[in-house]
Coordinates of C-alpha atoms and ligand atoms in Angstrom, one line a residue:
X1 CA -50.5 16.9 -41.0
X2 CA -49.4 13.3 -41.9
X3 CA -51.9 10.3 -41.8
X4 CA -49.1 8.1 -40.0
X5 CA -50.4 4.3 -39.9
X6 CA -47.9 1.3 -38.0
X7 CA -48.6 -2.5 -38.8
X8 CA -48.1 -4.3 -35.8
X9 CA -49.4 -3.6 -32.0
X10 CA -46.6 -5.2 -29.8
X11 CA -44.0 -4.6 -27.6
X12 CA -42.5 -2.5 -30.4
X13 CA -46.2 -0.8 -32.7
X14 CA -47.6 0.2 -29.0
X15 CA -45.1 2.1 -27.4
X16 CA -43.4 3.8 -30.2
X17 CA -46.4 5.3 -31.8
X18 CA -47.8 5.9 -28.0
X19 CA -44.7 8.2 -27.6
X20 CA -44.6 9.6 -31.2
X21 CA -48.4 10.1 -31.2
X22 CA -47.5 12.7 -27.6
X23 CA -45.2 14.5 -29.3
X24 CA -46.5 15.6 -32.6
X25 CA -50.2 16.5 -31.9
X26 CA -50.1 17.4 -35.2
X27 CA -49.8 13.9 -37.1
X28 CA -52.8 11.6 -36.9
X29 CA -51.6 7.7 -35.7
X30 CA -53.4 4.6 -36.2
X31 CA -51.6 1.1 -35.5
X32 CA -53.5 -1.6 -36.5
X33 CA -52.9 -5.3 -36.0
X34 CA -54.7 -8.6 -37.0
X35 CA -55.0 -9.7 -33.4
X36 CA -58.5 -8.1 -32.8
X37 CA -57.9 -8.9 -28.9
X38 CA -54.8 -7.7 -28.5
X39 CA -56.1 -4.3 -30.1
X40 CA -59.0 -4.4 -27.9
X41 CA -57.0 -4.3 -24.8
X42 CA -54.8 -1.0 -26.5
X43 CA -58.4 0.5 -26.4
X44 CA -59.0 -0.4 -23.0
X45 CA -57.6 -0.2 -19.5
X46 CA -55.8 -2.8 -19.3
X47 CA -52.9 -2.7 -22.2
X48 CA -51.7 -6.0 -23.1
X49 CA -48.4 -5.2 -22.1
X50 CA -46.4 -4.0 -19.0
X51 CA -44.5 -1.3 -19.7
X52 CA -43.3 1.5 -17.1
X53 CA -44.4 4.6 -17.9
X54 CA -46.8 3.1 -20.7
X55 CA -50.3 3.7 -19.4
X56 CA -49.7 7.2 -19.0
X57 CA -48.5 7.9 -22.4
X58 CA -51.1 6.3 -24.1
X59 CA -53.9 7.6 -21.9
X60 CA -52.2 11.1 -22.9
X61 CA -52.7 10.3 -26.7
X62 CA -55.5 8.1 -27.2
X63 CA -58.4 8.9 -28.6
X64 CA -57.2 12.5 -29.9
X65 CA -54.2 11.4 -32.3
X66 CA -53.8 8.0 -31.6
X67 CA -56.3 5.2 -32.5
X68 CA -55.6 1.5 -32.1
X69 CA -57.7 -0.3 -35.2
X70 CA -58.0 -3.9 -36.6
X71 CA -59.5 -2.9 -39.6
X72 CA -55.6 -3.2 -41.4
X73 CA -56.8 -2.9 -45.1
X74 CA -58.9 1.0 -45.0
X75 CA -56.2 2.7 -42.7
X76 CA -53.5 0.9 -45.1
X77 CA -55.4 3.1 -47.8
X78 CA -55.5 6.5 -46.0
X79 CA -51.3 6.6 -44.9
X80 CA -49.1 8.6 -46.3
X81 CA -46.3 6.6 -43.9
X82 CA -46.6 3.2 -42.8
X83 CA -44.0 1.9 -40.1
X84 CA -44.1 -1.9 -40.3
X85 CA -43.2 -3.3 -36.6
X86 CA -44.6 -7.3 -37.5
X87 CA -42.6 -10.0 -35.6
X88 CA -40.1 -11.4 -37.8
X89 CA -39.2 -14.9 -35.6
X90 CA -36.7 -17.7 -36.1
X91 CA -37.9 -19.7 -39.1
X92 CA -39.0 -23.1 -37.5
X93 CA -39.5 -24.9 -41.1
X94 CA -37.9 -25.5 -44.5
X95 CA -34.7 -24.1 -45.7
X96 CA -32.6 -22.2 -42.6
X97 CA -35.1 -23.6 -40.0
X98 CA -33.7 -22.6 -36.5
X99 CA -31.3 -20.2 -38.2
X100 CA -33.1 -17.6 -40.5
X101 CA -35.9 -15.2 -39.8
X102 CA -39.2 -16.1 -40.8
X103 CA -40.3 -13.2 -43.1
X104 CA -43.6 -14.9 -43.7
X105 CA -45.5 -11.6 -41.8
X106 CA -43.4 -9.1 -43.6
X107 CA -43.9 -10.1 -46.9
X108 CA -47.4 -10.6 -46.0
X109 CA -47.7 -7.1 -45.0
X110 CA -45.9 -5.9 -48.2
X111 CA -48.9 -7.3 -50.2
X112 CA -51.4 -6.0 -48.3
X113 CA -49.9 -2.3 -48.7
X114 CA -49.9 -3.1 -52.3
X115 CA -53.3 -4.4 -52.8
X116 CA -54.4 -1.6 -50.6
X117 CA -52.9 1.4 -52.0
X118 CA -54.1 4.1 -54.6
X119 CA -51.6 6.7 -53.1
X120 CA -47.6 6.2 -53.5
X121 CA -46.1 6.3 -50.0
X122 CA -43.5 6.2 -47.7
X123 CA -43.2 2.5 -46.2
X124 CA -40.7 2.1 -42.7
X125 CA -38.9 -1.0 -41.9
X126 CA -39.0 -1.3 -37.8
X127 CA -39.4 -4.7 -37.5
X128 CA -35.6 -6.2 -37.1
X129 CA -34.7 -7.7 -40.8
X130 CA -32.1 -9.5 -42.1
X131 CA -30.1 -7.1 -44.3
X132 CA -31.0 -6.3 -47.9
X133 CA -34.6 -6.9 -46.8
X134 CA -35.6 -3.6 -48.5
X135 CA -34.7 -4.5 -51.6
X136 CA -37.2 -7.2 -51.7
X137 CA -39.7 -4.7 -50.2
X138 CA -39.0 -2.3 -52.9
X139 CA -39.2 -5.0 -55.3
X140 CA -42.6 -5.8 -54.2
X141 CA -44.3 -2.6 -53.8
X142 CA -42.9 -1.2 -56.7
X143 CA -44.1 -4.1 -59.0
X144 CA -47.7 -2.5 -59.2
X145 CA -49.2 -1.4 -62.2
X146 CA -51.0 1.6 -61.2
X147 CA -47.6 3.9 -61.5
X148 CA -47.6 4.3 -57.6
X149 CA -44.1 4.8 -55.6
X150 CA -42.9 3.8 -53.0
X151 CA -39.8 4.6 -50.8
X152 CA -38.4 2.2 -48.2
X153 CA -36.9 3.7 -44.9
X154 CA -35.2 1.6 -42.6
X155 CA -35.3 3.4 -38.9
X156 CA -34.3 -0.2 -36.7
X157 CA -35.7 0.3 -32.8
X158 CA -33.3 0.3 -30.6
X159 CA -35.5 -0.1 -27.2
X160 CA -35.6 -2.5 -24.6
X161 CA -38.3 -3.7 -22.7
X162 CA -38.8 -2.7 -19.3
X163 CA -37.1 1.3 -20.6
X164 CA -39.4 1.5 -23.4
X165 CA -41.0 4.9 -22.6
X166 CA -37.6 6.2 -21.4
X167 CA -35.7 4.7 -24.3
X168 CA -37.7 6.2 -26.7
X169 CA -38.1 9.6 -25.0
X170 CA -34.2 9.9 -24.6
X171 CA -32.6 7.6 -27.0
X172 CA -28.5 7.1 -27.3
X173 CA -29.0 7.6 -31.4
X174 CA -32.1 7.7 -33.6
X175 CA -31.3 5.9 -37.0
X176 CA -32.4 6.4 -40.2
X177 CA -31.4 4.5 -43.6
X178 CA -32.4 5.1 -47.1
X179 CA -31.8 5.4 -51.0
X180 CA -29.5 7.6 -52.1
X181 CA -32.1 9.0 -54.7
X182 CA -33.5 12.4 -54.4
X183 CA -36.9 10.5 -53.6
X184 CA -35.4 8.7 -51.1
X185 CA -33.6 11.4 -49.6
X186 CA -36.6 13.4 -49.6
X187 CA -38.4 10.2 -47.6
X188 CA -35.2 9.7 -44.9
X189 CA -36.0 13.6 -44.4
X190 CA -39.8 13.3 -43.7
X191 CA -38.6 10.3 -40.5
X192 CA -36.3 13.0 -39.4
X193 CA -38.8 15.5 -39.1
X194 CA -41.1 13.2 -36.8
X195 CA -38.4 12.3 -34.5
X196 CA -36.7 16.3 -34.4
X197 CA -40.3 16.7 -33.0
X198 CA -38.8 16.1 -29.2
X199 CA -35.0 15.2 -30.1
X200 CA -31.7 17.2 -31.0
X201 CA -30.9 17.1 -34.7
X202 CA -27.5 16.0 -33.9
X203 CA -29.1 12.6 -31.8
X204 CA -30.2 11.0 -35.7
X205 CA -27.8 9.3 -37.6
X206 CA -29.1 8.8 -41.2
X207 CA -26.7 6.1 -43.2
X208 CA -27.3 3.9 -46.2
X209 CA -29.9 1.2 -46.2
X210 CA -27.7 -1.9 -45.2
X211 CA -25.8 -0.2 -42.9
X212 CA -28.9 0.6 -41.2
X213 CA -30.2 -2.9 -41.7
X214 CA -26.9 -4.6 -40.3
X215 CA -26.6 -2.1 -37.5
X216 CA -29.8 -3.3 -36.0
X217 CA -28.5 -7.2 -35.8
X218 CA -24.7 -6.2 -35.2
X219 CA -26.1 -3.7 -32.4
X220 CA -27.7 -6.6 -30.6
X221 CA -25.4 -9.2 -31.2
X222 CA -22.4 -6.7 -29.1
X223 CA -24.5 -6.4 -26.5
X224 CA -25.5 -10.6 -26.1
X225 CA -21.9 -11.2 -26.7
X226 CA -20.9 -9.1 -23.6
X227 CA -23.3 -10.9 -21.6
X228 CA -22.4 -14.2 -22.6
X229 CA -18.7 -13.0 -22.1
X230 CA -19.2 -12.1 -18.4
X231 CA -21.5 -15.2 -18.0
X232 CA -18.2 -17.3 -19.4
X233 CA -15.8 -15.5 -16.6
X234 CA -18.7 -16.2 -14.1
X235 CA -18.1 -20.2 -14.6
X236 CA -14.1 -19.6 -14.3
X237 CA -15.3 -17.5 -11.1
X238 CA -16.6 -20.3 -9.3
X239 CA -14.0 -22.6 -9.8
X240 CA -11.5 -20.3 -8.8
X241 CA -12.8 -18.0 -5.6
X242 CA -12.8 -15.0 -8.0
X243 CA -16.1 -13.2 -7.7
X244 CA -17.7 -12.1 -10.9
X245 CA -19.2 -8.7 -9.6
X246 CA -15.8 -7.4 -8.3
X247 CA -14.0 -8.7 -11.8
X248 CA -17.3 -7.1 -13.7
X249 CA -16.8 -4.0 -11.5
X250 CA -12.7 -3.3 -12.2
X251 CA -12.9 -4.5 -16.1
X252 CA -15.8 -2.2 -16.4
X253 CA -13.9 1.3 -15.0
X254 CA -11.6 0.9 -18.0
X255 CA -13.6 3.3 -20.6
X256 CA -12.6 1.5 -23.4
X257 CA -14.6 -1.3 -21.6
X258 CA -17.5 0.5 -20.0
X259 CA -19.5 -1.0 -17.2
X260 CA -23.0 -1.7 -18.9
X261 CA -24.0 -5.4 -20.0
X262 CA -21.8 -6.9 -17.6
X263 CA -24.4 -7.9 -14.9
X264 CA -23.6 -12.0 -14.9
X265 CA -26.7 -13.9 -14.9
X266 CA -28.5 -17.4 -15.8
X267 CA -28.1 -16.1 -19.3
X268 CA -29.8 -13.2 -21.6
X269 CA -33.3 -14.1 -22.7
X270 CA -36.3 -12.3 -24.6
X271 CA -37.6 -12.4 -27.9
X272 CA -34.6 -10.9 -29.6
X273 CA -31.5 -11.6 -29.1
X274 CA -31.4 -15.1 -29.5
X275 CA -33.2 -14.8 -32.6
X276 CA -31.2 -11.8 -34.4
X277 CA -27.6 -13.2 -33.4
X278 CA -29.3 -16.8 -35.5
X279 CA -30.3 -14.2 -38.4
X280 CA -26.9 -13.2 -38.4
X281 CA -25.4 -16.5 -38.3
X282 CA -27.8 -17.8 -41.2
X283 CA -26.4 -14.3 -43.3
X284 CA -22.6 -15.1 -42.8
X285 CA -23.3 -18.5 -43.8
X286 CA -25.1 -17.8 -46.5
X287 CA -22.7 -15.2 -47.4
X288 CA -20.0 -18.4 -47.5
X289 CA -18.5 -17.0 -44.1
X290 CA -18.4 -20.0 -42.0
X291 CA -15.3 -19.4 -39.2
X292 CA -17.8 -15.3 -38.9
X293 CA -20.8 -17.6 -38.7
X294 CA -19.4 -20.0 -35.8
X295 CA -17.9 -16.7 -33.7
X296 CA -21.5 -15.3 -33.8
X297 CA -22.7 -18.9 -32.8
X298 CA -20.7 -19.6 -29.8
X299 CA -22.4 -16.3 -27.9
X300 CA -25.7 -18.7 -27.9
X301 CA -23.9 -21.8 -27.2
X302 CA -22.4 -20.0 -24.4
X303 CA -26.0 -18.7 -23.2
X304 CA -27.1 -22.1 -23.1
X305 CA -24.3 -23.3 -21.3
X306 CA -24.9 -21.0 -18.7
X307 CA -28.6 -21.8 -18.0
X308 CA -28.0 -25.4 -18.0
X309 CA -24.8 -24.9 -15.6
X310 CA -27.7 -23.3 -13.0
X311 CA -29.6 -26.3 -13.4
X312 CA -26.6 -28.4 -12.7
X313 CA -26.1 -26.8 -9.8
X314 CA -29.3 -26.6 -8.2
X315 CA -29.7 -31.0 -8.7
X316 CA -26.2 -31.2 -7.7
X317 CA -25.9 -28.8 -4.5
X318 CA -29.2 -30.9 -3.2
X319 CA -28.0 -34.1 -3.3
X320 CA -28.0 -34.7 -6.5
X321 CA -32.1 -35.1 -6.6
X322 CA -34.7 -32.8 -6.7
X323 CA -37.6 -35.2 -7.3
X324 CA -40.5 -34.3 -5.6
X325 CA -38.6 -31.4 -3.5
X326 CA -40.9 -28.0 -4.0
X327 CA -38.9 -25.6 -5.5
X328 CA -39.8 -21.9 -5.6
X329 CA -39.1 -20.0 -9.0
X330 CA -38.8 -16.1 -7.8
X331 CA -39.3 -14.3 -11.6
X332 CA -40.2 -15.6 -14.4
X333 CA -39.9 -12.8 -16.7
X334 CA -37.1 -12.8 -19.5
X335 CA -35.8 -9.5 -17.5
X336 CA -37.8 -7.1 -14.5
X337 CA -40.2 -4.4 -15.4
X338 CA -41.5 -6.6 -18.1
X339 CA -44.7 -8.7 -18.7
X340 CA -42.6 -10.3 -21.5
X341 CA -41.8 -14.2 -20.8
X342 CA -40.4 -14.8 -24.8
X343 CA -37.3 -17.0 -24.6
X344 CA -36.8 -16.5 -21.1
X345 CA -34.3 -18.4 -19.2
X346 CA -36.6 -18.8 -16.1
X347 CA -38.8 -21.3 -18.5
X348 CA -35.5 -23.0 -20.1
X349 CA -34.4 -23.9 -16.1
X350 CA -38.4 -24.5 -15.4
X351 CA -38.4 -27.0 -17.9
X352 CA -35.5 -28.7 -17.0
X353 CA -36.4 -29.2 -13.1
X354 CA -39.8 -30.4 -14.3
X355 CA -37.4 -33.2 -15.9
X356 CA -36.0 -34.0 -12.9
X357 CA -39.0 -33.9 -11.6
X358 CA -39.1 -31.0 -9.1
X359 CA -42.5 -29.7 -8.0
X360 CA -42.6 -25.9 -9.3
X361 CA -43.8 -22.8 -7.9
X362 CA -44.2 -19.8 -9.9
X363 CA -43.9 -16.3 -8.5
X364 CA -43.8 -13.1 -10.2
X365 CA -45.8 -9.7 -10.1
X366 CA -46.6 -9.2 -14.0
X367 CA -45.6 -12.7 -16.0
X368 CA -47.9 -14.7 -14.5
X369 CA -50.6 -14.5 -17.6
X370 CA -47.8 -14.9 -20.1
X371 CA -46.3 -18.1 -17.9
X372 CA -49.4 -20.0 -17.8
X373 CA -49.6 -19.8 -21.2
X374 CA -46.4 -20.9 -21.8
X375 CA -46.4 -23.7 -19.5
X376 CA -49.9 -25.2 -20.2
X377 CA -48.6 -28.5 -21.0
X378 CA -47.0 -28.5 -17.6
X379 CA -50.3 -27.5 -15.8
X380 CA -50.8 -29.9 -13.5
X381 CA -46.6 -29.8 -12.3
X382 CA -46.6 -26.3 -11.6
X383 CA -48.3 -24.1 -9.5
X384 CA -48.6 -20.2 -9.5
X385 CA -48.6 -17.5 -6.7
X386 CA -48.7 -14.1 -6.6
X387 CA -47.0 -14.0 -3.1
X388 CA -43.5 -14.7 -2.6
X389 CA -44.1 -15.8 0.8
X390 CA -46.4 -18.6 -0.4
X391 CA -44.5 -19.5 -3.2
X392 CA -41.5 -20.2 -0.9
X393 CA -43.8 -22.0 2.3
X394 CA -42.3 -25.0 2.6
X395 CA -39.9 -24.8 -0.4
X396 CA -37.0 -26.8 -0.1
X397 CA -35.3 -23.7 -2.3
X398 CA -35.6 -20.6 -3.8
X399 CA -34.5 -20.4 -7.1
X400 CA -34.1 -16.1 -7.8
X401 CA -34.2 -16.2 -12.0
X402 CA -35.6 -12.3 -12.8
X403 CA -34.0 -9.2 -11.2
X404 CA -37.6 -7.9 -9.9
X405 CA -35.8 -4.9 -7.0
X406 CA -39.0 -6.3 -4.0
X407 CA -37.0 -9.8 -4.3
X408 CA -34.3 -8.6 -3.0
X409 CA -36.3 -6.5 -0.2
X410 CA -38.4 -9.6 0.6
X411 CA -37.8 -10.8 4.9
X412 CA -36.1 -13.8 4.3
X413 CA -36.0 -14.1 8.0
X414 CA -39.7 -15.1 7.7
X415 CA -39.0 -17.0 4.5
X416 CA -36.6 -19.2 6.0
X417 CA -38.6 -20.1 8.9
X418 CA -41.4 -21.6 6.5
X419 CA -38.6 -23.4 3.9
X420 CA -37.7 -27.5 4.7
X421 CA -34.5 -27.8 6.0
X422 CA -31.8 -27.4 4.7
X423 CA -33.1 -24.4 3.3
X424 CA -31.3 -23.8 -0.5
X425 CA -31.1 -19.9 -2.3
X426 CA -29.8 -20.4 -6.1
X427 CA -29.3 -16.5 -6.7
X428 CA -29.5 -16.5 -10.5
X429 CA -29.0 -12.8 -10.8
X430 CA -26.9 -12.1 -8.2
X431 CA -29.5 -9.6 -5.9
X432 CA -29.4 -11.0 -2.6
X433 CA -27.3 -10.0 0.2
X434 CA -25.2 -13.4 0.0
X435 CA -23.4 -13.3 3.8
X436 CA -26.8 -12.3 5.4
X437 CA -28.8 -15.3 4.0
X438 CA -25.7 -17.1 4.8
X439 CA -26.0 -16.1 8.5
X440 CA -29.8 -16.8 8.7
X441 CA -28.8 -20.4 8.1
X442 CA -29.3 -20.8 4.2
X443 CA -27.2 -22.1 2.0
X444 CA -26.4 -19.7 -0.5
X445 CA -25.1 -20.0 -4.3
X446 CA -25.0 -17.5 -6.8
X447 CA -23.7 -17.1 -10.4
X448 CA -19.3 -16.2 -9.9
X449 CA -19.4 -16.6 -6.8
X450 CA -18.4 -18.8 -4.1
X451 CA -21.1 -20.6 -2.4
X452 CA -22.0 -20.0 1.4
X453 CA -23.0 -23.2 2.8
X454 CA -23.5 -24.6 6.2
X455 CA -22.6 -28.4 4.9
X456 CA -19.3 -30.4 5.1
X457 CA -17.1 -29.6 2.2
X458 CA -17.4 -32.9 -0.5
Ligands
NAD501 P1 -44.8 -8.7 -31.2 O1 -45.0 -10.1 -31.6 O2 -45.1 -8.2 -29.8 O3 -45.8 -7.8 -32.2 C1 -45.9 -8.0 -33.6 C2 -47.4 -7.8 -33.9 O4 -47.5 -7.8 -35.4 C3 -48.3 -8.9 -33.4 O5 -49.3 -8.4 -32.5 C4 -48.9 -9.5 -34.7 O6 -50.3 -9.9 -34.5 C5 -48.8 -8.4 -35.7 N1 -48.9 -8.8 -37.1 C6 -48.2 -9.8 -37.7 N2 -48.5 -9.8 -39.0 C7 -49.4 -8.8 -39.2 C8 -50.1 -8.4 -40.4 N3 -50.0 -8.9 -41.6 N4 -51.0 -7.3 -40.2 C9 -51.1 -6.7 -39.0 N5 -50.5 -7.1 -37.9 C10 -49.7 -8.2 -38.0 O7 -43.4 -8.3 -31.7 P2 -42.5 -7.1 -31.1 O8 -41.8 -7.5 -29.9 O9 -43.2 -5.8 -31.1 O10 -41.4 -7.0 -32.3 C11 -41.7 -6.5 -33.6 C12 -40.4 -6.4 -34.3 O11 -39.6 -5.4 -33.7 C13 -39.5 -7.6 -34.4 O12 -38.9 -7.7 -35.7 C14 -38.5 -7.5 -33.4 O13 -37.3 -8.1 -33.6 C15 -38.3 -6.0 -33.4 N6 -37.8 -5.4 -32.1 C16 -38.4 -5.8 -30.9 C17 -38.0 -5.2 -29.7 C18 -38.6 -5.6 -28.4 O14 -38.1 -5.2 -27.4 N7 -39.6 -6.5 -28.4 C19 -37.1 -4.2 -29.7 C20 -36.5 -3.8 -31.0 C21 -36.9 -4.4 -32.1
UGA502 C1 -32.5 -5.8 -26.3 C2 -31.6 -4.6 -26.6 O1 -31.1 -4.1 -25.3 C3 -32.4 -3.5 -27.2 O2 -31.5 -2.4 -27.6 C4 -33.0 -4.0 -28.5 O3 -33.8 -3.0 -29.2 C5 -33.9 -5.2 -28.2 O4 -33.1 -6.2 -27.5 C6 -34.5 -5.9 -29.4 O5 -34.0 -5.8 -30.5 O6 -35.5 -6.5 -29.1 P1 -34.4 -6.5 -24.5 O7 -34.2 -7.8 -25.1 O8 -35.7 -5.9 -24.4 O9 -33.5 -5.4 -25.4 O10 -33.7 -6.5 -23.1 P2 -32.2 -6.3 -22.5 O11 -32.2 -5.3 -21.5 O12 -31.2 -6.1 -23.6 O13 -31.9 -7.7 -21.8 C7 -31.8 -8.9 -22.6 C8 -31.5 -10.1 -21.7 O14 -30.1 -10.0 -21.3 C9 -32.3 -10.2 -20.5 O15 -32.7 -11.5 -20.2 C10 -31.4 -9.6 -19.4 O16 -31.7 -10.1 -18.1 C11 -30.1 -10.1 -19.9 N1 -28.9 -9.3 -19.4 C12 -28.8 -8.0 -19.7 C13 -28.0 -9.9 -18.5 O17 -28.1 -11.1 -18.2 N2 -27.0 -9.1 -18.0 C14 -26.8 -7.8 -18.4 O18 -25.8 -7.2 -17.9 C15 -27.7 -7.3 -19.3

């Protein structure tokens, strides 16, 4: 039996040790967290995330051999592993503001383990880091006087939100960096061992610890880039009759290309990859590699460029105004089958109507918390309602910005008969069935493709 012990309850702490805690009854798991409410609400009935497949798991574990704590400092005493899973944002001050990650919360988190221990142990990087992180961790812990050691893992998470549960119960690879020493060894062996618990040996990859490090941030930066990439065809679409779903759809049955991350949309959002691609950027320059650091740029340039082309041509496509016209937001989550509003695009293109003065509405069936929060400065501009049909009551658009599956099942017949005429749809990720709004009388625009409208060509 291992006392196992995470730092950090998120998106990340919550549902990792939820899944790890069901499948080795035998290990005890805390995760603790300095936000007293947020560990409250693991406790309770209402977790403070959404997360398919989430209540289950921890209503499985919870309680028997997994406890949610705030009480960081004891359960820090009694670990013999401690996976670290602390934000680790965009550094908004000083030197690399907007570029480098703010390790303010790890290092934190390193001194607390130190002033906290009287045992040596094994301490787990699963926060994303920039690489060589460990050795500053190792560097830390290792300066106490007591004799204690400690080994640093690195096992990066490769989830995503909204396939939490699924990602972790049936991940592509599992990996797992660490010193070459014997001690180290014998610490990148003890991870193993939790996660050969429920998976195949031959599913964990155990490497160095920068390769594991830089695998984390290169990992996410391919997959942004191939957004951004399809996003970049998807302007050249609609200037051209090309439609971006049938290019996405024959580049992506050539294997070498593969047809995932190739879903064209008003741009990639969340708490991640916009951050880790800037963490990367800030390393190459650092590292003197300025033409590296602008490639890596230009995927976030291009994301940004995409969300402000949507905005463009929503003001543009309604005669070139959309003061006081009531536009209806459908989604407002960074992706679907997420609570998680982080960096998402919806608020970037919320924002900007708000400056051009649109009257928002708000839908969405598990942001809504997270958006008022986000937009409290805003509050009197934008309202909120948990029915698409009211959202869009006389709506002069719709403006479809999260993939939610019922938007797309929604009866639009209704809908259109309680829009202002002429009634706009600004298909931001491409769900709708384009020809059948067209039909109903809408006028229809979506990302690559060409528009369906009913007025004279300008
Ligand atoms: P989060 O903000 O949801 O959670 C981090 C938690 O750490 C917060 O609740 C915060 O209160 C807590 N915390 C900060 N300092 C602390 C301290 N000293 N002691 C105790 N608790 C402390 O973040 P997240 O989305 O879970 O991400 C965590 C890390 O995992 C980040 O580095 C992120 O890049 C990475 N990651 C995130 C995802 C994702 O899908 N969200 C996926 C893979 C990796
Ligand atoms: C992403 C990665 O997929 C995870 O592997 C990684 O662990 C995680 O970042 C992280 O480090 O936090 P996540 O941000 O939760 O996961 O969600 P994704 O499914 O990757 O979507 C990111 C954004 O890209 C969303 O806004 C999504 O709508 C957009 N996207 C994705 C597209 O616009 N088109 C696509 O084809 C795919």
């Amino acid at each position: 039996m291992a006392n196992i012990l995470c730092i950090g309850a998120g998106y990340v702490g919550g549902p990792t040790m939820a899944v790890i805690a069901k499948h080795c009854p035998q290990h005890r798991i805390v995760v603790v967290d300095t936000n007293e409410a947020r560990i409250a609400a693991w406790q309770s009935d209402q977790l403070p995330i959404y997360e398919p497949g989430l209540d289950e798991v921890v209503r499985c574990a919870r309680d028997k051999n997994l406890f949610f704590s705030a009480d960081v400092n004891r359960h820090i005493a009694e670990a013999d592993i401690i996976f670290v899973s602390v934000n680790t944002p965009t550094k908004s001050f000083g030197q690399g503001a907007g570029k480098a990650a703010d390790l303010q919360y790890w290092e934190k988190t390193a001194r607390q383990i130190l002033e906290n221990s009287t045992s040596p142990k094994i301490v787990v990087e699963k926060s994303t880091l920039p690489v060589r992180t460990a050795e500053a961790m190792e560097y830390i812990l290792n300066s106490n006087t007591d004799g204690l050691h400690f080994d640093i893992v690195s096992n990066p998470e490769f989830l995503a939100e909204g396939t939490a549960i699924r990602d972790m119960e049936k991940p592509d690879r599992v990996l797992i960096g660490g010193r070459e020493t014997p001690s180290g060894q014998k610490a990148v062996q003890a991870i193993v061992e939790i996660f050969t618990q429920w998976l195949p040996r031959e599913r964990i990859i155990t490497t160095n610890l920068w390769s594991s490090e830089l695998s984390k941030l290169a990992a996410n930066a391919f997959l942004a880039q191939r957004v951004s990439s399809i996003n970049a065809i998807s302007a050249l679409c609609e200037k051209t009759e090309a439609d971006v779903s049938e290019v996405a759809h024959a580049i992506g049955l050539d294997s070498r290309i593969g047809h995932h991350f190739l879903q064209a949309s008003v741009g990639f959002g969340g708490s991640c990859f916009r951050k880790d691609i800037l963490n990367l950027v800030y390393l190459c320059e650092y590292y003197g590699l300025y033409e590296v650091a602008g490639y890596w740029e230009q995927v976030i340039k291009m994301n940004e460029y995409q969300q402000a082309r949507f905005v463009s041509k929503v003001v543009s496509s309604m005669f070139n105004t959309v003061a006081g016209k009531r536009i209806a937001l459908f989604g407002i989550a960074f992706k679907a089958n997420t609570s998680d509003t982080r960096n998402s695009p919806a608020l970037a293109i919320c924002r900007a109507l708000l400056e051009e003065q649109a009257e928002i509405v708000i839908t969405d069936p598990h942001a809504m918390d997270n958006a008022r929060i986000d937009l409290a400065d805003a509050a009197t501009q934008v309202a909120f309602e948990s029915d698409p049909y009211a959202a869009a009551n006389h709506a002069h658009a719709i403006a479809i910005l999260t993939e939610w599956s019922h938007f797309a099942d929604l009866d639009y017949e209704t809908i259109y008969k309680s829009m202002i005429k002429p009634a706009f749809v600004f298909d931001g990720r491409n769900i709708l069935d384009h020809k059948k709004l067209h039909a109903m009388g809408f006028n229809v625009y979506a990302i690559g493709k060409p528009s369906l409208t009913q007025l004279p060509a300008n």
